[in-house]
PDB file of C-alpha atoms in Angstrom:
ATOM      1  CA  MET O  18     -87.003  40.916 -18.507  1.00 46.00           C
ATOM      2  CA  THR O  19     -90.676  40.984 -17.770  1.00 46.00           C
ATOM      3  CA  ALA O  20     -92.312  43.575 -15.559  1.00 45.00           C
ATOM      4  CA  ASP O  21     -92.892  41.051 -12.751  1.00 48.00           C
ATOM      5  CA  ARG O  22     -89.228  39.934 -12.603  1.00 42.00           C
ATOM      6  CA  PRO O  23     -86.588  42.426 -11.412  1.00 44.00           C
ATOM      7  CA  ASP O  24     -83.332  42.954 -13.233  1.00 45.00           C
ATOM      8  CA  PRO O  25     -80.826  40.583 -11.481  1.00 43.00           C
ATOM      9  CA  SER O  26     -77.976  42.993 -12.141  1.00 39.00           C
ATOM     10  CA  GLY O  27     -79.118  45.352  -9.371  1.00 40.00           C
ATOM     11  CA  PRO O  28     -79.458  49.138  -9.311  1.00 40.00           C
ATOM     12  CA  SER O  29     -75.953  49.890 -10.558  1.00 38.00           C
ATOM     13  CA  GLY O  30     -76.332  47.660 -13.598  1.00 40.00           C
ATOM     14  CA  LEU O  31     -73.559  45.396 -12.351  1.00 38.00           C
ATOM     15  CA  PRO O  32     -74.362  41.795 -11.410  1.00 39.00           C
ATOM     16  CA  GLY O  33     -74.226  41.238  -7.673  1.00 40.00           C
ATOM     17  CA  SER O  34     -74.507  44.853  -6.543  1.00 36.00           C
ATOM     18  CA  ALA O  35     -76.608  43.884  -3.520  1.00 39.00           C
ATOM     19  CA  GLY O  36     -75.832  44.831   0.090  1.00 39.00           C
ATOM     20  CA  PRO O  37     -73.493  43.197   2.623  1.00 42.00           C
ATOM     21  CA  VAL O  38     -73.758  39.720   4.090  1.00 42.00           C
ATOM     22  CA  GLY O  39     -76.256  39.375   6.908  1.00 42.00           C
ATOM     23  CA  PRO O  40     -75.639  37.609  10.228  1.00 40.00           C
ATOM     24  CA  ALA O  41     -75.347  33.841  10.146  1.00 41.00           C
ATOM     25  CA  ASP O  42     -78.074  31.678  11.669  1.00 42.00           C
ATOM     26  CA  PRO O  43     -76.634  29.629  14.558  1.00 40.00           C
ATOM     27  CA  SER O  44     -78.754  26.639  13.445  1.00 40.00           C
ATOM     28  CA  GLY O  45     -76.313  26.104  10.542  1.00 42.00           C
ATOM     29  CA  SER O  46     -79.035  26.424   7.892  1.00 43.00           C
ATOM     30  CA  ASP O  47     -77.720  27.081   4.377  1.00 43.00           C
ATOM     31  CA  GLU O  48     -80.345  29.807   3.922  1.00 44.00           C
ATOM     32  CA  SER O  49     -79.233  31.846   6.938  1.00 47.00           C
ATOM     33  CA  ALA O  50     -77.387  34.740   5.316  1.00 48.00           C
ATOM     34  CA  GLU O  51     -79.591  35.202   2.268  1.00 53.00           C
ATOM     35  CA  PRO O  52     -80.857  38.734   1.853  1.00 56.00           C
ATOM     36  CA  GLN O  53     -84.133  38.680  -0.037  1.00 56.00           C
ATOM     37  CA  GLY O  54     -84.502  40.467  -3.338  1.00 57.00           C
ATOM     38  CA  SER O  55     -87.831  41.803  -4.495  1.00 57.00           C
ATOM     39  CA  GLY O  56     -90.328  39.066  -5.198  1.00 60.00           C
ATOM     40  CA  GLY O  57     -88.940  36.871  -2.394  1.00 61.00           C
ATOM     41  CA  SER O  58     -86.065  35.501  -4.465  1.00 65.00           C
ATOM     42  CA  PRO O  59     -82.565  35.573  -2.956  1.00 76.00           C
ATOM     43  CA  ALA O  60     -80.524  38.629  -3.882  1.00 86.00           C
ATOM     44  CA  PRO O  61     -77.347  37.899  -5.861  1.00 91.00           C
ATOM     45  CA  LEU O  62     -73.981  37.948  -4.126  1.00 94.00           C
ATOM     46  CA  SER O  63     -72.516  41.419  -3.721  1.00 94.00           C
ATOM     47  CA  GLY O  64     -69.275  42.410  -5.381  1.00 93.00           C
ATOM     48  CA  GLN O  65     -67.480  42.148  -2.048  1.00 94.00           C
ATOM     49  CA  GLU O  66     -68.865  38.658  -1.424  1.00 95.00           C
ATOM     50  CA  ARG O  67     -67.749  37.524  -4.881  1.00 96.00           C
ATOM     51  CA  ALA O  68     -64.303  39.071  -4.256  1.00 95.00           C
ATOM     52  CA  VAL O  69     -63.983  37.137  -0.963  1.00 96.00           C
ATOM     53  CA  LEU O  70     -64.692  33.867  -2.776  1.00 96.00           C
ATOM     54  CA  ALA O  71     -62.272  34.807  -5.567  1.00 95.00           C
ATOM     55  CA  LEU O  72     -59.519  35.481  -3.028  1.00 95.00           C
ATOM     56  CA  GLU O  73     -60.114  32.038  -1.498  1.00 94.00           C
ATOM     57  CA  ARG O  74     -59.674  30.363  -4.892  1.00 94.00           C
ATOM     58  CA  ARG O  75     -56.116  31.660  -5.150  1.00 94.00           C
ATOM     59  CA  SER O  76     -53.002  29.998  -3.735  1.00 90.00           C
ATOM     60  CA  TRP O  77     -50.607  31.972  -1.555  1.00 90.00           C
ATOM     61  CA  ALA O  78     -46.805  32.067  -1.688  1.00 90.00           C
ATOM     62  CA  GLY O  79     -46.040  32.547   1.986  1.00 86.00           C
ATOM     63  CA  PRO O  80     -47.206  33.738   5.358  1.00 82.00           C
ATOM     64  CA  GLY O  81     -48.813  37.141   5.345  1.00 93.00           C
ATOM     65  CA  ALA O  82     -49.403  37.292   1.585  1.00 94.00           C
ATOM     66  CA  LYS O  83     -53.109  36.541   1.860  1.00 94.00           C
ATOM     67  CA  GLU O  84     -53.664  39.038   4.692  1.00 95.00           C
ATOM     68  CA  ARG O  85     -51.826  41.710   2.697  1.00 95.00           C
ATOM     69  CA  ALA O  86     -54.020  40.984  -0.337  1.00 95.00           C
ATOM     70  CA  VAL O  87     -57.145  41.225   1.834  1.00 96.00           C
ATOM     71  CA  ARG O  88     -56.115  44.701   3.001  1.00 96.00           C
ATOM     72  CA  GLU O  89     -54.952  45.937  -0.406  1.00 96.00           C
ATOM     73  CA  GLU O  90     -57.593  44.404  -2.691  1.00 95.00           C
ATOM     74  CA  LEU O  91     -60.677  44.399  -0.469  1.00 96.00           C
ATOM     75  CA  GLY O  92     -59.841  47.294   1.841  1.00 96.00           C
ATOM     76  CA  ILE O  93     -60.923  45.407   4.972  1.00 96.00           C
ATOM     77  CA  SER O  94     -59.105  43.881   7.921  1.00 96.00           C
ATOM     78  CA  PRO O  95     -58.295  40.163   7.886  1.00 95.00           C
ATOM     79  CA  VAL O  96     -60.606  39.685  10.893  1.00 96.00           C
ATOM     80  CA  ARG O  97     -63.557  41.176   8.969  1.00 96.00           C
ATOM     81  CA  TYR O  98     -62.593  39.110   5.923  1.00 96.00           C
ATOM     82  CA  TYR O  99     -62.802  35.872   7.878  1.00 95.00           C
ATOM     83  CA  GLN O 100     -66.133  36.937   9.416  1.00 96.00           C
ATOM     84  CA  LEU O 101     -67.538  37.538   5.926  1.00 96.00           C
ATOM     85  CA  LEU O 102     -66.052  34.295   4.640  1.00 96.00           C
ATOM     86  CA  ASN O 103     -67.524  32.265   7.492  1.00 96.00           C
ATOM     87  CA  ALA O 104     -70.981  33.748   6.841  1.00 96.00           C
ATOM     88  CA  LEU O 105     -70.620  32.995   3.123  1.00 96.00           C
ATOM     89  CA  LEU O 106     -69.928  29.333   3.846  1.00 96.00           C
ATOM     90  CA  ASP O 107     -73.437  29.110   5.341  1.00 96.00           C
ATOM     91  CA  ASP O 108     -75.049  30.999   2.450  1.00 96.00           C
ATOM     92  CA  ARG O 109     -76.764  28.937  -0.246  1.00 96.00           C
ATOM     93  CA  ARG O 110     -76.112  31.709  -2.808  1.00 96.00           C
ATOM     94  CA  ALA O 111     -72.356  31.297  -2.310  1.00 96.00           C
ATOM     95  CA  LEU O 112     -72.674  27.532  -2.736  1.00 96.00           C
ATOM     96  CA  GLU O 113     -74.539  28.078  -6.001  1.00 95.00           C
ATOM     97  CA  ALA O 114     -71.994  30.659  -7.208  1.00 94.00           C
ATOM     98  CA  ASP O 115     -68.835  28.679  -6.379  1.00 95.00           C
ATOM     99  CA  PRO O 116     -69.612  25.135  -5.177  1.00 96.00           C
ATOM    100  CA  VAL O 117     -66.039  23.819  -5.379  1.00 96.00           C
ATOM    101  CA  THR O 118     -64.558  26.574  -3.206  1.00 96.00           C
ATOM    102  CA  VAL O 119     -67.441  26.649  -0.713  1.00 97.00           C
ATOM    103  CA  ASN O 120     -67.498  22.868  -0.244  1.00 97.00           C
ATOM    104  CA  ARG O 121     -63.708  22.752   0.173  1.00 96.00           C
ATOM    105  CA  LEU O 122     -63.811  25.490   2.801  1.00 96.00           C
ATOM    106  CA  ARG O 123     -66.732  23.828   4.584  1.00 97.00           C
ATOM    107  CA  ARG O 124     -64.700  20.603   4.831  1.00 96.00           C
ATOM    108  CA  VAL O 125     -61.720  22.528   6.238  1.00 94.00           C
ATOM    109  CA  ARG O 126     -63.958  24.293   8.763  1.00 94.00           C
ATOM    110  CA  GLU O 127     -65.586  21.054   9.888  1.00 94.00           C
ATOM    111  CA  ALA O 128     -62.178  19.362  10.272  1.00 94.00           C
ATOM    112  CA  ARG O 129     -60.988  22.225  12.477  1.00 91.00           C
ATOM    113  CA  ARG O 130     -64.156  22.061  14.573  1.00 88.00           C
ATOM    114  CA  GLY O 131     -63.625  18.324  14.972  1.00 85.00           C
ATOM    115  CA  ARG O 132     -60.126  18.879  16.401  1.00 86.00           C
ATOM    116  CA  ARG O 133     -61.393  21.249  19.105  1.00 79.00           C
TER     117      ARG O 133
END
């Protein structure tokens, strides 16, 4: 790395060790929840944000299995999980990190909004 470019792995040395997801912009902009790293570049996804996307990639055996995994693996309530997930769907960094999952979830969200 050069002196003018920060280490993308963050202070802990682990990739994506940035802070939590910020509030979503009601305008629906893809850049709404992007915390800025030094130098104006977007900070990488945090470990928790990557774990939320990873949980969404999995398939679930039955009712309650996903909510149980959210509590056990992430240590957060299902309500908080879905708040984080919804903010991630509007975050360009999440789209860049996992485009298949994010686009699939965006389609599901838009279909549900269309039924309301």
